[in-house]
């Protein structure tokens, strides 16, 4: 077994603080203990980063070459970045979180997959190419190289051998293969559809890529509606699985409820009734088909006052052929927001309420007007029934289009109430939207609760032969993946005049993008593929005749819907992933922003569920095809923002005097600016370059500061002025690694324990054998000082030493839980600060404490390593160089953690500390004590444990050694509130019961003639009074 070979530490002499008064340290360090100050620490931490980054990169290959096959697996993955060229603080937060968790799992003994890659296709690269006159690939690859350097500088450890780029033909070849697998199963199809068209980016958008204001998610342009032939994926076939499997994701909070709620809302399942409204035309008869309507409130059918149709409903198209005013409205409606209340009344077209088939009521028999309205969506039937008396949106639409006409209601809050009409302008002109009771004269429906009324209405309609059926409706539409742009995966379809759409044979994949000259992109928008006649021209693989390639490319969310599989098998040329490697799915922890809840995350779940149905992921059925076990959505990072209190104008950093960071002043006016934390943007001048922060303070300081500032799911208000606190703490950690906790004269004799994670009792036995641990004195009568039992070993430690070790174990347990269960990384930093202070501030009491502090410091460094890896490595190297300097000839090594990476003594080879919670009861200096009077329990309190020097027995005669235990126990009881209440001299309940103020001759703390028995080391106390007065005293009590 190799000895512990340590690297020299050239700067360690600058790291020693003033020692606690109770200990001293070698003169070698005393003259330099004041040298480390903030300005030197500023330069020190970046130097440490650079040193260890170089060493890690030199040993990178070893990490992946020597991986034991029998390890447990852990797959930790951040959402891979788009290569914009610059990492921002949001990136840094995501990748810091994932790196911390990956390092922690590695130290726990897992074989960790922590890959990184690049979501490299997309509009931004193509638009940048258009602006700059360069090829999108050139721009993308340059940005990837820049960002790789930035990511390495942040101190992360990535599986670079698994790196992927979605723009590589070897990646999008498999993207095309998955598309063909979907096509073969009827899950990919081409159809004419009214689509969302972005006039700026000149491409089609999926519904999910259009915001609530009808604008493009990327360009911000007002989306237009066009009829185009497009490619779709049948995500709707998986809607039930996507919805119901979320219950499993919600267990134990594995997925944030916010994300699940957003997906449930987007899937939009609702239960209701399909109703049919007969259409009447003043000039035509039986030419228009009935209007089908889905409603979740069929109980309000009796109060329907209009029907609204979407802009593309067949009736609207037919009516527009002859109605010029309608055509004008349809043209204008293209620019109206989706929630617009503007409508257009159709001429000569009305509908009949289906309830008129079984109701004899003038209002219900009245003809119902029909409107065209932008708020009605095209999915489903493209029609809604308007009930202004019981729906806010319908009420607003009716008032905007029908003015002051009265509004009917048919639902009341109580079964015996009567409905009244809503009068325009009155205080009562508000819809009742809650469910209630039907107020109508119809037998069988009158006064029924809303839900029961729905069932009865459906039965009445069906009895009359009117179409009415309870059903469910979904908001989710099929996924439109066609994009009319160049920089994306070509859709592998060939269009033949004879055969129609024909899939490209698998052996001909990938269908590669043509290499166009840089100048081709300059100033051009739209789809270059459609203009490349040479690339489009091909042969039909089915009949051999001339044909054309599909010129649309895939939505880039297709690239990211399965990339986590590819990381497991990045070199596979034949398949997206082999069944053998896919068994490493699902991802254990996935880290990314909540903004991807209904785009990337929904699509990824869909494609994963599909792959679980194929041979690519045979084990996927065991997890319902869900790709991510645990989802962590980090909060946004907000920047410190300054604004002029007089004008509200945002101020540039150079306009503010920050000589005193806590008292900023506007240079031009001398006025204190308004300070807030807001989303970072160029217009607010509050952006922060993480590279500059890392260069100034070092990656470890930046990482720890970022994690400490806020829980990972909360918004992080980035305030660099407080980073010095983290800097000082890590400086204390490094100074601690100079072994300042070892008594100065004991340094040359100090020999580290033989095991790193040695149980306390084994450590104490080792210290006893080395004559370092001294036995407790005056143990008992005929026994001299001995160290035999576990209790006696522990008792040899001073109470403060027991408390020290107890706190160390509690912190290990808390940190482990925060890393592995709650992911409270800010709590981890807080706990490690507490441990640092505990080691420094606990006064020296014996040589044994030096060993406890040494072990505590090794635990501290290993728990720190995932967050501040370079500082932990530096401290580890320093600590062991100093403490093993006199024993190098013995080739010391921790036998419980042999080096497994070619002689490397990286801290990451020595595992994560394992808390020894079982020792806590033996270390806890307190115990529960039950106090009884005449055998009846009066109270129970926590008291101190009796020291080992007090005998734990009461059978040495009436006044023997037991008196020490009794007096100790009574004194402990008197320090508690309950104890004072019962035992306080002359005032306590016991004294009042006794009827005397005279103390006992034997037990001065008890009343005269009272006796006491203490057993179980003071855990049980029973006092008894004189027998003759016992009944009187009990009754008086």
mmCIF file of C-alpha atoms in Angstrom, residues 81-306:
data_model
loop_
_atom_site.group_PDB
_atom_site.id
_atom_site.type_symbol
_atom_site.label_atom_id
_atom_site.label_comp_id
_atom_site.label_asym_id
_atom_site.label_seq_id
_atom_site.Cartn_x
_atom_site.Cartn_y
_atom_site.Cartn_z
ATOM 1 C CA UNK A 81 -26.722 25.465 -22.551
ATOM 2 C CA UNK A 82 -27.332 27.214 -25.816
ATOM 3 C CA UNK A 83 -23.887 28.431 -26.981
ATOM 4 C CA UNK A 84 -24.525 32.162 -26.945
ATOM 5 C CA UNK A 85 -20.843 32.819 -26.301
ATOM 6 C CA UNK A 86 -21.158 34.243 -22.800
ATOM 7 C CA UNK A 87 -22.034 32.551 -19.524
ATOM 8 C CA UNK A 88 -24.215 34.693 -17.292
ATOM 9 C CA UNK A 89 -24.881 34.335 -13.573
ATOM 10 C CA UNK A 90 -27.969 32.252 -14.276
ATOM 11 C CA UNK A 91 -25.767 29.698 -16.045
ATOM 12 C CA UNK A 92 -23.279 29.813 -13.200
ATOM 13 C CA UNK A 93 -25.999 29.070 -10.661
ATOM 14 C CA UNK A 94 -27.361 26.067 -12.578
ATOM 15 C CA UNK A 95 -23.953 24.520 -13.206
ATOM 16 C CA UNK A 96 -22.685 25.187 -9.698
ATOM 17 C CA UNK A 97 -25.687 23.381 -8.214
ATOM 18 C CA UNK A 98 -25.278 20.345 -10.462
ATOM 19 C CA UNK A 99 -21.505 20.240 -9.951
ATOM 20 C CA UNK A 100 -21.892 20.343 -6.165
ATOM 21 C CA UNK A 101 -24.384 17.478 -6.198
ATOM 22 C CA UNK A 102 -22.263 15.430 -8.624
ATOM 23 C CA UNK A 103 -19.119 15.844 -6.506
ATOM 24 C CA UNK A 104 -21.058 14.912 -3.373
ATOM 25 C CA UNK A 105 -22.368 11.714 -4.966
ATOM 26 C CA UNK A 106 -18.895 10.840 -6.226
ATOM 27 C CA UNK A 107 -17.528 11.206 -2.696
ATOM 28 C CA UNK A 108 -20.322 8.972 -1.422
ATOM 29 C CA UNK A 109 -18.986 6.189 -3.612
ATOM 30 C CA UNK A 110 -21.287 6.501 -6.613
ATOM 31 C CA UNK A 111 -20.114 6.217 -10.171
ATOM 32 C CA UNK A 112 -21.407 9.580 -11.301
ATOM 33 C CA UNK A 113 -22.401 10.664 -14.773
ATOM 34 C CA UNK A 114 -22.179 14.454 -14.964
ATOM 35 C CA UNK A 115 -22.023 15.361 -18.659
ATOM 36 C CA UNK A 116 -22.190 18.583 -20.573
ATOM 37 C CA UNK A 117 -23.023 19.438 -24.145
ATOM 38 C CA UNK A 118 -24.441 22.136 -26.363
ATOM 39 C CA UNK A 119 -27.950 22.852 -27.595
ATOM 40 C CA UNK A 120 -26.338 24.188 -30.721
ATOM 41 C CA UNK A 121 -29.076 24.527 -33.334
ATOM 42 C CA UNK A 122 -31.557 27.392 -33.317
ATOM 43 C CA UNK A 123 -32.639 30.788 -34.547
ATOM 44 C CA UNK A 124 -30.186 32.938 -32.556
ATOM 45 C CA UNK A 125 -27.213 31.425 -34.385
ATOM 46 C CA UNK A 126 -28.892 31.861 -37.749
ATOM 47 C CA UNK A 127 -29.916 35.427 -36.997
ATOM 48 C CA UNK A 128 -26.365 36.205 -35.833
ATOM 49 C CA UNK A 129 -25.105 34.790 -39.125
ATOM 50 C CA UNK A 130 -27.514 37.021 -41.050
ATOM 51 C CA UNK A 131 -26.315 40.091 -39.113
ATOM 52 C CA UNK A 132 -22.591 39.289 -39.408
ATOM 53 C CA UNK A 133 -22.427 37.577 -42.787
ATOM 54 C CA UNK A 134 -20.852 34.401 -41.373
ATOM 55 C CA UNK A 135 -21.979 30.798 -41.389
ATOM 56 C CA UNK A 136 -24.112 29.746 -38.370
ATOM 57 C CA UNK A 137 -21.782 26.827 -37.763
ATOM 58 C CA UNK A 138 -18.757 29.126 -37.554
ATOM 59 C CA UNK A 139 -20.484 31.398 -35.052
ATOM 60 C CA UNK A 140 -21.746 28.429 -33.008
ATOM 61 C CA UNK A 141 -18.414 26.583 -32.773
ATOM 62 C CA UNK A 142 -16.576 29.775 -31.795
ATOM 63 C CA UNK A 143 -19.053 30.355 -29.000
ATOM 64 C CA UNK A 144 -18.740 26.780 -27.767
ATOM 65 C CA UNK A 145 -14.986 27.152 -27.375
ATOM 66 C CA UNK A 146 -15.430 30.416 -25.444
ATOM 67 C CA UNK A 147 -18.016 28.933 -23.131
ATOM 68 C CA UNK A 148 -15.977 25.780 -22.523
ATOM 69 C CA UNK A 149 -13.181 27.909 -21.134
ATOM 70 C CA UNK A 150 -15.640 29.854 -18.995
ATOM 71 C CA UNK A 151 -17.176 26.637 -17.642
ATOM 72 C CA UNK A 152 -13.772 25.197 -16.786
ATOM 73 C CA UNK A 153 -12.898 28.420 -14.976
ATOM 74 C CA UNK A 154 -15.942 28.063 -12.702
ATOM 75 C CA UNK A 155 -14.386 25.039 -11.008
ATOM 76 C CA UNK A 156 -16.802 22.444 -12.357
ATOM 77 C CA UNK A 157 -15.911 18.840 -13.074
ATOM 78 C CA UNK A 158 -17.619 17.606 -16.231
ATOM 79 C CA UNK A 159 -17.541 14.400 -18.223
ATOM 80 C CA UNK A 160 -16.021 16.088 -21.236
ATOM 81 C CA UNK A 161 -15.532 12.700 -22.912
ATOM 82 C CA UNK A 162 -19.357 12.590 -23.180
ATOM 83 C CA UNK A 163 -19.642 16.063 -24.756
ATOM 84 C CA UNK A 164 -22.226 16.388 -27.531
ATOM 85 C CA UNK A 165 -23.227 19.152 -29.931
ATOM 86 C CA UNK A 166 -26.676 18.917 -31.468
ATOM 87 C CA UNK A 167 -25.435 20.538 -34.689
ATOM 88 C CA UNK A 168 -23.040 17.637 -35.365
ATOM 89 C CA UNK A 169 -24.300 15.303 -38.101
ATOM 90 C CA UNK A 170 -23.470 12.374 -35.812
ATOM 91 C CA UNK A 171 -26.026 13.737 -33.353
ATOM 92 C CA UNK A 172 -28.803 14.873 -35.648
ATOM 93 C CA UNK A 173 -28.520 11.612 -37.576
ATOM 94 C CA UNK A 174 -30.178 10.028 -34.549
ATOM 95 C CA UNK A 175 -32.575 12.927 -34.229
ATOM 96 C CA UNK A 176 -33.755 11.981 -37.713
ATOM 97 C CA UNK A 177 -33.868 8.304 -36.766
ATOM 98 C CA UNK A 178 -36.221 9.051 -33.835
ATOM 99 C CA UNK A 179 -38.421 11.088 -36.178
ATOM 100 C CA UNK A 180 -38.632 8.128 -38.568
ATOM 101 C CA UNK A 181 -39.492 5.801 -35.683
ATOM 102 C CA UNK A 182 -42.362 8.134 -34.838
ATOM 103 C CA UNK A 183 -43.382 8.285 -38.503
ATOM 104 C CA UNK A 184 -43.365 4.488 -38.829
ATOM 105 C CA UNK A 185 -45.777 4.267 -35.897
ATOM 106 C CA UNK A 186 -48.122 6.937 -37.217
ATOM 107 C CA UNK A 187 -47.025 9.482 -34.629
ATOM 108 C CA UNK A 188 -45.522 11.943 -37.138
ATOM 109 C CA UNK A 189 -47.701 13.358 -39.893
ATOM 110 C CA UNK A 190 -48.047 16.292 -42.276
ATOM 111 C CA UNK A 191 -51.234 18.318 -42.453
ATOM 112 C CA UNK A 192 -52.690 21.649 -43.519
ATOM 113 C CA UNK A 193 -53.126 23.765 -40.449
ATOM 114 C CA UNK A 194 -53.628 27.287 -39.301
ATOM 115 C CA UNK A 195 -50.258 28.013 -37.762
ATOM 116 C CA UNK A 196 -48.514 30.718 -35.768
ATOM 117 C CA UNK A 197 -46.131 32.563 -38.062
ATOM 118 C CA UNK A 198 -43.376 34.844 -36.782
ATOM 119 C CA UNK A 199 -42.943 37.610 -39.420
ATOM 120 C CA UNK A 200 -39.580 38.682 -37.980
ATOM 121 C CA UNK A 201 -37.874 35.300 -37.741
ATOM 122 C CA UNK A 202 -39.905 34.129 -40.745
ATOM 123 C CA UNK A 203 -40.784 30.754 -39.286
ATOM 124 C CA UNK A 204 -43.656 28.833 -37.762
ATOM 125 C CA UNK A 205 -44.026 28.533 -33.993
ATOM 126 C CA UNK A 206 -45.645 25.878 -31.820
ATOM 127 C CA UNK A 207 -48.550 26.993 -29.606
ATOM 128 C CA UNK A 208 -46.243 26.732 -26.609
ATOM 129 C CA UNK A 209 -43.928 29.319 -28.195
ATOM 130 C CA UNK A 210 -46.576 32.051 -28.338
ATOM 131 C CA UNK A 211 -47.098 34.071 -25.169
ATOM 132 C CA UNK A 212 -50.368 35.257 -23.645
ATOM 133 C CA UNK A 213 -50.200 38.468 -25.713
ATOM 134 C CA UNK A 214 -49.931 36.614 -28.993
ATOM 135 C CA UNK A 215 -46.224 37.382 -29.425
ATOM 136 C CA UNK A 216 -43.297 35.165 -30.351
ATOM 137 C CA UNK A 217 -41.411 33.740 -27.366
ATOM 138 C CA UNK A 218 -38.098 34.683 -29.001
ATOM 139 C CA UNK A 219 -38.413 37.695 -31.313
ATOM 140 C CA UNK A 220 -41.339 39.342 -29.525
ATOM 141 C CA UNK A 221 -43.062 39.922 -32.857
ATOM 142 C CA UNK A 222 -46.848 39.844 -33.168
ATOM 143 C CA UNK A 223 -47.668 36.368 -34.407
ATOM 144 C CA UNK A 224 -49.687 36.005 -37.610
ATOM 145 C CA UNK A 225 -52.082 33.172 -38.463
ATOM 146 C CA UNK A 226 -51.422 31.370 -41.776
ATOM 147 C CA UNK A 227 -52.663 28.149 -43.385
ATOM 148 C CA UNK A 228 -49.616 26.019 -44.182
ATOM 149 C CA UNK A 229 -48.783 22.356 -44.657
ATOM 150 C CA UNK A 230 -46.711 21.417 -41.625
ATOM 151 C CA UNK A 231 -45.230 18.438 -39.781
ATOM 152 C CA UNK A 232 -46.685 17.431 -36.417
ATOM 153 C CA UNK A 233 -45.891 14.874 -33.722
ATOM 154 C CA UNK A 234 -48.868 13.235 -32.000
ATOM 155 C CA UNK A 235 -48.085 14.237 -28.448
ATOM 156 C CA UNK A 236 -51.851 14.183 -27.913
ATOM 157 C CA UNK A 237 -51.719 10.373 -28.065
ATOM 158 C CA UNK A 238 -49.758 10.475 -24.807
ATOM 159 C CA UNK A 239 -51.849 13.093 -23.028
ATOM 160 C CA UNK A 240 -53.332 10.748 -20.443
ATOM 161 C CA UNK A 241 -49.945 9.292 -19.521
ATOM 162 C CA UNK A 242 -48.450 12.780 -19.384
ATOM 163 C CA UNK A 243 -51.183 13.856 -16.980
ATOM 164 C CA UNK A 244 -51.679 10.864 -14.726
ATOM 165 C CA UNK A 245 -47.983 9.990 -14.344
ATOM 166 C CA UNK A 246 -47.422 13.388 -12.737
ATOM 167 C CA UNK A 247 -48.880 11.937 -9.535
ATOM 168 C CA UNK A 248 -45.751 9.800 -9.241
ATOM 169 C CA UNK A 249 -43.492 12.769 -9.966
ATOM 170 C CA UNK A 250 -45.201 14.709 -7.181
ATOM 171 C CA UNK A 251 -44.330 12.111 -4.531
ATOM 172 C CA UNK A 252 -41.967 13.391 -1.827
ATOM 173 C CA UNK A 253 -41.764 16.718 -3.628
ATOM 174 C CA UNK A 254 -39.510 15.237 -6.327
ATOM 175 C CA UNK A 255 -40.911 17.701 -8.857
ATOM 176 C CA UNK A 256 -41.882 21.237 -7.850
ATOM 177 C CA UNK A 257 -45.653 21.634 -7.649
ATOM 178 C CA UNK A 258 -45.349 24.838 -9.653
ATOM 179 C CA UNK A 259 -44.003 22.922 -12.653
ATOM 180 C CA UNK A 260 -46.592 20.173 -12.323
ATOM 181 C CA UNK A 261 -49.373 22.756 -12.107
ATOM 182 C CA UNK A 262 -48.128 24.469 -15.275
ATOM 183 C CA UNK A 263 -48.072 21.161 -17.150
ATOM 184 C CA UNK A 264 -51.528 20.165 -15.882
ATOM 185 C CA UNK A 265 -52.850 23.511 -17.046
ATOM 186 C CA UNK A 266 -51.235 23.152 -20.466
ATOM 187 C CA UNK A 267 -52.576 19.632 -20.906
ATOM 188 C CA UNK A 268 -55.901 21.179 -19.917
ATOM 189 C CA UNK A 269 -58.084 18.169 -19.246
ATOM 190 C CA UNK A 270 -61.653 19.124 -18.435
ATOM 191 C CA UNK A 271 -64.863 17.138 -18.084
ATOM 192 C CA UNK A 272 -67.999 18.473 -19.702
ATOM 193 C CA UNK A 273 -70.747 17.943 -22.241
ATOM 194 C CA UNK A 274 -70.824 18.158 -26.031
ATOM 195 C CA UNK A 275 -73.964 20.012 -27.097
ATOM 196 C CA UNK A 276 -75.403 20.683 -30.545
ATOM 197 C CA UNK A 277 -76.967 24.015 -31.522
ATOM 198 C CA UNK A 278 -79.074 23.962 -34.696
ATOM 199 C CA UNK A 279 -78.169 26.814 -37.067
ATOM 200 C CA UNK A 280 -80.802 28.951 -38.741
ATOM 201 C CA UNK A 281 -80.246 31.295 -41.653
ATOM 202 C CA UNK A 282 -82.765 33.955 -42.604
ATOM 203 C CA UNK A 283 -82.287 33.352 -46.333
ATOM 204 C CA UNK A 284 -81.213 29.705 -46.512
ATOM 205 C CA UNK A 285 -82.603 26.503 -45.093
ATOM 206 C CA UNK A 286 -80.774 23.313 -44.092
ATOM 207 C CA UNK A 287 -77.525 24.502 -45.639
ATOM 208 C CA UNK A 288 -75.515 24.985 -42.455
ATOM 209 C CA UNK A 289 -74.503 22.114 -40.184
ATOM 210 C CA UNK A 290 -75.249 22.320 -36.445
ATOM 211 C CA UNK A 291 -72.645 24.021 -34.266
ATOM 212 C CA UNK A 292 -70.953 21.643 -31.833
ATOM 213 C CA UNK A 293 -70.052 23.169 -28.462
ATOM 214 C CA UNK A 294 -68.119 21.729 -25.528
ATOM 215 C CA UNK A 295 -69.004 23.163 -22.119
ATOM 216 C CA UNK A 296 -68.001 22.392 -18.556
ATOM 217 C CA UNK A 297 -71.147 24.182 -17.316
ATOM 218 C CA UNK A 298 -74.101 22.517 -18.995
ATOM 219 C CA UNK A 299 -76.145 23.525 -15.929
ATOM 220 C CA UNK A 300 -76.139 27.103 -17.335
ATOM 221 C CA UNK A 301 -77.679 26.037 -20.664
ATOM 222 C CA UNK A 302 -80.928 27.859 -19.787
ATOM 223 C CA UNK A 303 -79.057 31.203 -19.668
ATOM 224 C CA UNK A 304 -77.207 30.990 -23.015
ATOM 225 C CA UNK A 305 -77.506 34.346 -24.816
ATOM 226 C CA UNK A 306 -75.032 33.988 -27.691
#
